[in-house]
Structures are given as structure tokens and as C-alpha cells.
């Protein structure tokens, strides 16, 4: 089973309690219909497990088949630099069918972000290194399509439905509890 090769850092976008027992890392592409379909599933998972789970999103734009995915990722990073990553993330997926640069600029304006600054950031590739860093980390971790999920560092190779992700999370919680019990017994 493939493992996550790049540790989670302060540069990652994390939704939920950073000290959660379980961390889900998603490698996604804003133009991928499967990634869009996974978003309500992830919302359900986060609502169900509460503070036991946090979600990390990393960019994996498949630019050969999704021509606007890299620009969308950079727009999300632009919003993230101003504390609005998750709002832009959700807005992009909500408008995935119309994805293009003018839409990204409109979404930024809707979030009260400067459309001119976003246009400049996209033109100068200001956030390209972050997006590429995520992509390279994904490749190093064995990601070859989107969405790809890791649950506590282990690749989730089953379908990404609520039942299969919940099962993987339950197993991770049980594993964490067992490790905690082992440490208690060593004292």
C-alpha cells in the first residue's frame, strides 16, 4: 500500500482540528468531475466524525486533460494567501462546469478579493511553485489520478464513497487507540 511521502506542514490547507486523530489528505484537480463529486462526500465525513478528522487539500492539476486546473489551483492559493482558501475551493467546485480565468476572477471578486491582483498573480505565476510542489509531492507519493486520498498517511485505494472512507477512518481511529493503549502499558 502506498504511503504519503510528503509530511503535512504549515503550507498545507487544513480543514478541521489540526490535532485530529485522523488526517485525510486529498490530492485533487479543480476540473476533475470525480473530485467535484467527492466534495459532498468529504463534507459528510467531516460532519460525521467532527473533531476526530481533519482534511488536507493538495493540488494535483492534470493539465493535459484539464486546461484550467492549474489556473484554478493558483486562484485558490491566491485566496488562501488572504485567508480564504476554503471559500474559493468551494466556489471553484460549485462552478466547475464553467471553469475559466474570467470565472476565477469573478469568484475572487465575490469573495471581496481584488480581481486585478488575481489577474496579476495568474499572469506572473506567483503561486505556480506551491501548486507544482503539491503535484511533485503527489507523484512522489504514487498519485497518478484524482481524487487520491490518504488516511493517516496510507493510500485509500477503495472507492471514495462515504462507507469506504468511513470504514478507513474507523480503522485509523482503532489503530490510534491501540497504539495509545500500548504506550500506556509500557509505563
PDB file of C-alpha atoms in Angstrom:
ATOM      1  CA  UNK A   1       0.000   0.000   0.000  1.00  0.00           C
ATOM      2  CA  UNK A   2       1.372   3.419  -0.997  1.00  0.00           C
ATOM      3  CA  UNK A   3       2.294   5.911   1.686  1.00  0.00           C
ATOM      4  CA  UNK A   4       2.191   9.683   1.793  1.00  0.00           C
ATOM      5  CA  UNK A   5       5.781  10.793   1.189  1.00  0.00           C
ATOM      6  CA  UNK A   6       5.434  14.496   1.953  1.00  0.00           C
ATOM      7  CA  UNK A   7       4.601  15.391   5.557  1.00  0.00           C
ATOM      8  CA  UNK A   8       1.871  17.879   6.356  1.00  0.00           C
ATOM      9  CA  UNK A   9       3.255  21.354   7.028  1.00  0.00           C
ATOM     10  CA  UNK A  10       2.049  24.865   7.764  1.00  0.00           C
ATOM     11  CA  UNK A  11       1.922  25.440   3.993  1.00  0.00           C
ATOM     12  CA  UNK A  12      -0.923  22.930   3.641  1.00  0.00           C
ATOM     13  CA  UNK A  13      -4.594  23.882   3.697  1.00  0.00           C
ATOM     14  CA  UNK A  14      -6.236  22.107   6.611  1.00  0.00           C
ATOM     15  CA  UNK A  15      -9.945  21.996   7.406  1.00  0.00           C
ATOM     16  CA  UNK A  16     -10.808  20.857  10.891  1.00  0.00           C
ATOM     17  CA  UNK A  17      -8.851  20.271  14.052  1.00  0.00           C
ATOM     18  CA  UNK A  18      -5.132  20.062  13.265  1.00  0.00           C
ATOM     19  CA  UNK A  19      -4.715  17.707  16.239  1.00  0.00           C
ATOM     20  CA  UNK A  20      -7.386  15.287  14.997  1.00  0.00           C
ATOM     21  CA  UNK A  21      -6.782  11.559  15.401  1.00  0.00           C
ATOM     22  CA  UNK A  22      -7.248  11.052  11.651  1.00  0.00           C
ATOM     23  CA  UNK A  23      -5.973  13.178   8.804  1.00  0.00           C
ATOM     24  CA  UNK A  24      -7.292  12.746   5.279  1.00  0.00           C
ATOM     25  CA  UNK A  25      -5.076  14.150   2.546  1.00  0.00           C
ATOM     26  CA  UNK A  26      -6.784  14.680  -0.789  1.00  0.00           C
ATOM     27  CA  UNK A  27      -4.844  15.219  -3.990  1.00  0.00           C
ATOM     28  CA  UNK A  28      -7.321  16.877  -6.293  1.00  0.00           C
ATOM     29  CA  UNK A  29      -7.875  18.718  -9.549  1.00  0.00           C
ATOM     30  CA  UNK A  30     -10.453  21.501  -9.751  1.00  0.00           C
ATOM     31  CA  UNK A  31     -11.533  20.453 -13.232  1.00  0.00           C
ATOM     32  CA  UNK A  32     -11.897  16.748 -12.409  1.00  0.00           C
ATOM     33  CA  UNK A  33     -15.571  15.708 -12.199  1.00  0.00           C
ATOM     34  CA  UNK A  34     -14.693  12.920  -9.747  1.00  0.00           C
ATOM     35  CA  UNK A  35     -13.070  15.463  -7.412  1.00  0.00           C
ATOM     36  CA  UNK A  36     -16.220  17.582  -7.577  1.00  0.00           C
ATOM     37  CA  UNK A  37     -18.316  14.500  -6.801  1.00  0.00           C
ATOM     38  CA  UNK A  38     -16.103  13.768  -3.779  1.00  0.00           C
ATOM     39  CA  UNK A  39     -16.705  17.161  -2.151  1.00  0.00           C
ATOM     40  CA  UNK A  40     -20.155  16.426  -0.663  1.00  0.00           C
ATOM     41  CA  UNK A  41     -18.860  13.036   0.480  1.00  0.00           C
ATOM     42  CA  UNK A  42     -15.979  14.713   2.304  1.00  0.00           C
ATOM     43  CA  UNK A  43     -18.371  17.240   3.845  1.00  0.00           C
ATOM     44  CA  UNK A  44     -20.487  14.347   5.137  1.00  0.00           C
ATOM     45  CA  UNK A  45     -17.408  12.601   6.541  1.00  0.00           C
ATOM     46  CA  UNK A  46     -16.201  15.754   8.299  1.00  0.00           C
ATOM     47  CA  UNK A  47     -19.656  16.402   9.755  1.00  0.00           C
ATOM     48  CA  UNK A  48     -19.994  12.808  10.958  1.00  0.00           C
ATOM     49  CA  UNK A  49     -16.565  12.438  12.565  1.00  0.00           C
ATOM     50  CA  UNK A  50     -16.261  16.013  13.854  1.00  0.00           C
ATOM     51  CA  UNK A  51     -13.032  16.815  15.660  1.00  0.00           C
ATOM     52  CA  UNK A  52     -11.680  13.295  15.123  1.00  0.00           C
ATOM     53  CA  UNK A  53     -10.892  14.069  11.456  1.00  0.00           C
ATOM     54  CA  UNK A  54      -9.218  16.863   9.550  1.00  0.00           C
ATOM     55  CA  UNK A  55      -8.874  17.304   5.804  1.00  0.00           C
ATOM     56  CA  UNK A  56      -5.805  18.486   3.908  1.00  0.00           C
ATOM     57  CA  UNK A  57      -6.184  19.522   0.276  1.00  0.00           C
ATOM     58  CA  UNK A  58      -3.244  19.372  -2.118  1.00  0.00           C
ATOM     59  CA  UNK A  59      -3.246  20.329  -5.770  1.00  0.00           C
ATOM     60  CA  UNK A  60      -2.753  17.737  -8.483  1.00  0.00           C
ATOM     61  CA  UNK A  61      -3.799  19.535 -11.685  1.00  0.00           C
ATOM     62  CA  UNK A  62      -3.904  17.163 -14.634  1.00  0.00           C
ATOM     63  CA  UNK A  63      -3.211  19.912 -17.157  1.00  0.00           C
ATOM     64  CA  UNK A  64      -3.017  17.548 -20.138  1.00  0.00           C
ATOM     65  CA  UNK A  65      -6.754  16.890 -19.848  1.00  0.00           C
ATOM     66  CA  UNK A  66      -7.915  19.834 -17.718  1.00  0.00           C
ATOM     67  CA  UNK A  67      -6.631  23.086 -19.245  1.00  0.00           C
ATOM     68  CA  UNK A  68      -7.975  25.339 -16.463  1.00  0.00           C
ATOM     69  CA  UNK A  69      -6.963  23.187 -13.478  1.00  0.00           C
ATOM     70  CA  UNK A  70      -3.612  24.877 -12.838  1.00  0.00           C
ATOM     71  CA  UNK A  71      -5.096  28.393 -13.006  1.00  0.00           C
ATOM     72  CA  UNK A  72      -7.868  27.286 -10.646  1.00  0.00           C
ATOM     73  CA  UNK A  73      -5.291  25.898  -8.207  1.00  0.00           C
ATOM     74  CA  UNK A  74      -3.315  29.140  -8.367  1.00  0.00           C
ATOM     75  CA  UNK A  75      -6.521  31.139  -7.795  1.00  0.00           C
ATOM     76  CA  UNK A  76      -7.255  29.010  -4.715  1.00  0.00           C
ATOM     77  CA  UNK A  77      -3.723  29.701  -3.466  1.00  0.00           C
ATOM     78  CA  UNK A  78      -4.222  33.419  -4.121  1.00  0.00           C
ATOM     79  CA  UNK A  79      -7.360  33.302  -1.961  1.00  0.00           C
ATOM     80  CA  UNK A  80      -5.519  31.198   0.608  1.00  0.00           C
ATOM     81  CA  UNK A  81      -2.834  33.844   0.965  1.00  0.00           C
ATOM     82  CA  UNK A  82      -5.656  36.094   2.180  1.00  0.00           C
ATOM     83  CA  UNK A  83      -7.254  33.523   4.472  1.00  0.00           C
ATOM     84  CA  UNK A  84      -9.991  32.451   2.057  1.00  0.00           C
ATOM     85  CA  UNK A  85      -8.689  29.185   0.604  1.00  0.00           C
ATOM     86  CA  UNK A  86     -11.663  27.015   1.559  1.00  0.00           C
ATOM     87  CA  UNK A  87     -14.194  29.588   0.386  1.00  0.00           C
ATOM     88  CA  UNK A  88     -12.508  29.777  -3.036  1.00  0.00           C
ATOM     89  CA  UNK A  89     -12.085  25.980  -3.073  1.00  0.00           C
ATOM     90  CA  UNK A  90     -15.824  25.506  -2.608  1.00  0.00           C
ATOM     91  CA  UNK A  91     -16.712  28.243  -5.103  1.00  0.00           C
ATOM     92  CA  UNK A  92     -14.482  26.727  -7.792  1.00  0.00           C
ATOM     93  CA  UNK A  93     -16.021  23.280  -7.395  1.00  0.00           C
ATOM     94  CA  UNK A  94     -19.528  24.792  -7.353  1.00  0.00           C
ATOM     95  CA  UNK A  95     -18.830  26.409 -10.749  1.00  0.00           C
ATOM     96  CA  UNK A  96     -16.636  23.680 -12.218  1.00  0.00           C
ATOM     97  CA  UNK A  97     -18.643  23.369 -15.434  1.00  0.00           C
ATOM     98  CA  UNK A  98     -17.893  26.986 -16.392  1.00  0.00           C
ATOM     99  CA  UNK A  99     -14.265  26.990 -15.269  1.00  0.00           C
ATOM    100  CA  UNK A 100     -12.039  29.561 -16.990  1.00  0.00           C
ATOM    101  CA  UNK A 101      -9.940  32.561 -15.972  1.00  0.00           C
ATOM    102  CA  UNK A 102     -12.764  35.139 -16.214  1.00  0.00           C
ATOM    103  CA  UNK A 103     -14.858  32.957 -13.892  1.00  0.00           C
ATOM    104  CA  UNK A 104     -11.967  32.681 -11.404  1.00  0.00           C
ATOM    105  CA  UNK A 105     -11.655  36.460 -11.392  1.00  0.00           C
ATOM    106  CA  UNK A 106     -15.399  36.778 -10.814  1.00  0.00           C
ATOM    107  CA  UNK A 107     -15.262  34.272  -7.953  1.00  0.00           C
ATOM    108  CA  UNK A 108     -12.428  36.262  -6.376  1.00  0.00           C
ATOM    109  CA  UNK A 109     -14.486  39.450  -6.628  1.00  0.00           C
ATOM    110  CA  UNK A 110     -17.441  37.657  -5.000  1.00  0.00           C
ATOM    111  CA  UNK A 111     -15.128  36.887  -2.071  1.00  0.00           C
ATOM    112  CA  UNK A 112     -14.123  40.569  -1.891  1.00  0.00           C
ATOM    113  CA  UNK A 113     -10.663  39.781  -3.266  1.00  0.00           C
ATOM    114  CA  UNK A 114      -9.053  42.076  -5.799  1.00  0.00           C
ATOM    115  CA  UNK A 115      -9.720  40.849  -9.349  1.00  0.00           C
ATOM    116  CA  UNK A 116      -6.751  42.899 -10.560  1.00  0.00           C
ATOM    117  CA  UNK A 117      -4.431  41.298  -8.006  1.00  0.00           C
ATOM    118  CA  UNK A 118      -5.646  37.825  -9.002  1.00  0.00           C
ATOM    119  CA  UNK A 119      -5.144  38.596 -12.687  1.00  0.00           C
ATOM    120  CA  UNK A 120      -1.603  39.799 -11.883  1.00  0.00           C
ATOM    121  CA  UNK A 121      -0.906  36.712  -9.746  1.00  0.00           C
ATOM    122  CA  UNK A 122      -2.035  34.402 -12.549  1.00  0.00           C
ATOM    123  CA  UNK A 123      -0.055  36.310 -15.184  1.00  0.00           C
ATOM    124  CA  UNK A 124       3.110  36.232 -13.075  1.00  0.00           C
ATOM    125  CA  UNK A 125       2.657  32.604 -11.932  1.00  0.00           C
ATOM    126  CA  UNK A 126       3.040  33.847  -8.350  1.00  0.00           C
ATOM    127  CA  UNK A 127       1.577  30.642  -6.895  1.00  0.00           C
ATOM    128  CA  UNK A 128       2.844  28.192  -9.505  1.00  0.00           C
ATOM    129  CA  UNK A 129       5.657  26.913  -7.248  1.00  0.00           C
ATOM    130  CA  UNK A 130       3.193  25.944  -4.492  1.00  0.00           C
ATOM    131  CA  UNK A 131       0.921  24.146  -6.959  1.00  0.00           C
ATOM    132  CA  UNK A 132       3.890  22.381  -8.564  1.00  0.00           C
ATOM    133  CA  UNK A 133       5.233  21.445  -5.135  1.00  0.00           C
ATOM    134  CA  UNK A 134       1.932  19.771  -4.290  1.00  0.00           C
ATOM    135  CA  UNK A 135       1.931  17.991  -7.644  1.00  0.00           C
ATOM    136  CA  UNK A 136       5.506  16.713  -7.243  1.00  0.00           C
ATOM    137  CA  UNK A 137       4.712  15.558  -3.703  1.00  0.00           C
ATOM    138  CA  UNK A 138       1.759  13.659  -5.112  1.00  0.00           C
ATOM    139  CA  UNK A 139       3.913  11.976  -7.735  1.00  0.00           C
ATOM    140  CA  UNK A 140       6.420  11.007  -5.021  1.00  0.00           C
ATOM    141  CA  UNK A 141       3.523   9.503  -3.048  1.00  0.00           C
ATOM    142  CA  UNK A 142       2.311   7.442  -6.006  1.00  0.00           C
ATOM    143  CA  UNK A 143      -0.602   9.655  -7.046  1.00  0.00           C
ATOM    144  CA  UNK A 144      -1.495   9.101 -10.693  1.00  0.00           C
ATOM    145  CA  UNK A 145      -5.091  10.302 -10.828  1.00  0.00           C
ATOM    146  CA  UNK A 146      -7.637  12.354  -8.971  1.00  0.00           C
ATOM    147  CA  UNK A 147      -9.022  12.306  -6.458  1.00  0.00           C
ATOM    148  CA  UNK A 148      -6.480  10.327  -4.472  1.00  0.00           C
ATOM    149  CA  UNK A 149      -6.895  10.067  -0.716  1.00  0.00           C
ATOM    150  CA  UNK A 150      -4.505   9.167   2.073  1.00  0.00           C
ATOM    151  CA  UNK A 151      -5.901   8.286   5.503  1.00  0.00           C
ATOM    152  CA  UNK A 152      -3.283   8.789   8.211  1.00  0.00           C
ATOM    153  CA  UNK A 153      -0.578   8.551   5.586  1.00  0.00           C
ATOM    154  CA  UNK A 154      -1.789   5.361   3.900  1.00  0.00           C
ATOM    155  CA  UNK A 155      -3.283   5.490   0.423  1.00  0.00           C
ATOM    156  CA  UNK A 156      -7.007   4.742   0.340  1.00  0.00           C
ATOM    157  CA  UNK A 157      -7.344   2.517  -2.721  1.00  0.00           C
ATOM    158  CA  UNK A 158     -11.025   1.665  -2.297  1.00  0.00           C
ATOM    159  CA  UNK A 159     -13.741   3.742  -3.929  1.00  0.00           C
ATOM    160  CA  UNK A 160     -14.169   7.096  -2.221  1.00  0.00           C
ATOM    161  CA  UNK A 161     -17.752   6.730  -1.017  1.00  0.00           C
ATOM    162  CA  UNK A 162     -18.985   7.583   2.456  1.00  0.00           C
ATOM    163  CA  UNK A 163     -18.994   3.922   3.532  1.00  0.00           C
ATOM    164  CA  UNK A 164     -15.458   3.086   2.389  1.00  0.00           C
ATOM    165  CA  UNK A 165     -13.900   6.303   3.692  1.00  0.00           C
ATOM    166  CA  UNK A 166     -15.783   5.937   6.986  1.00  0.00           C
ATOM    167  CA  UNK A 167     -14.501   2.388   7.316  1.00  0.00           C
ATOM    168  CA  UNK A 168     -10.913   3.519   6.688  1.00  0.00           C
ATOM    169  CA  UNK A 169     -11.332   6.297   9.254  1.00  0.00           C
ATOM    170  CA  UNK A 170     -12.819   3.888  11.805  1.00  0.00           C
ATOM    171  CA  UNK A 171      -9.819   1.597  11.287  1.00  0.00           C
ATOM    172  CA  UNK A 172      -7.419   4.520  11.728  1.00  0.00           C
ATOM    173  CA  UNK A 173      -9.177   5.553  14.944  1.00  0.00           C
ATOM    174  CA  UNK A 174      -8.979   1.981  16.263  1.00  0.00           C
ATOM    175  CA  UNK A 175      -5.307   1.827  15.287  1.00  0.00           C
ATOM    176  CA  UNK A 176      -4.589   5.088  17.099  1.00  0.00           C
ATOM    177  CA  UNK A 177      -6.420   3.831  20.191  1.00  0.00           C
ATOM    178  CA  UNK A 178      -4.442   0.571  20.143  1.00  0.00           C
ATOM    179  CA  UNK A 179      -1.144   2.466  19.869  1.00  0.00           C
ATOM    180  CA  UNK A 180      -2.209   4.682  22.771  1.00  0.00           C
ATOM    181  CA  UNK A 181      -3.070   1.600  24.864  1.00  0.00           C
ATOM    182  CA  UNK A 182       0.321   0.075  24.019  1.00  0.00           C
ATOM    183  CA  UNK A 183       2.098   3.229  25.208  1.00  0.00           C
ATOM    184  CA  UNK A 184       0.069   3.216  28.423  1.00  0.00           C
ATOM    185  CA  UNK A 185       1.091  -0.395  29.066  1.00  0.00           C
ATOM    186  CA  UNK A 186       4.789   0.443  28.649  1.00  0.00           C
ATOM    187  CA  UNK A 187       4.747   2.872  31.563  1.00  0.00           C
TER     188      UNK A 187
END
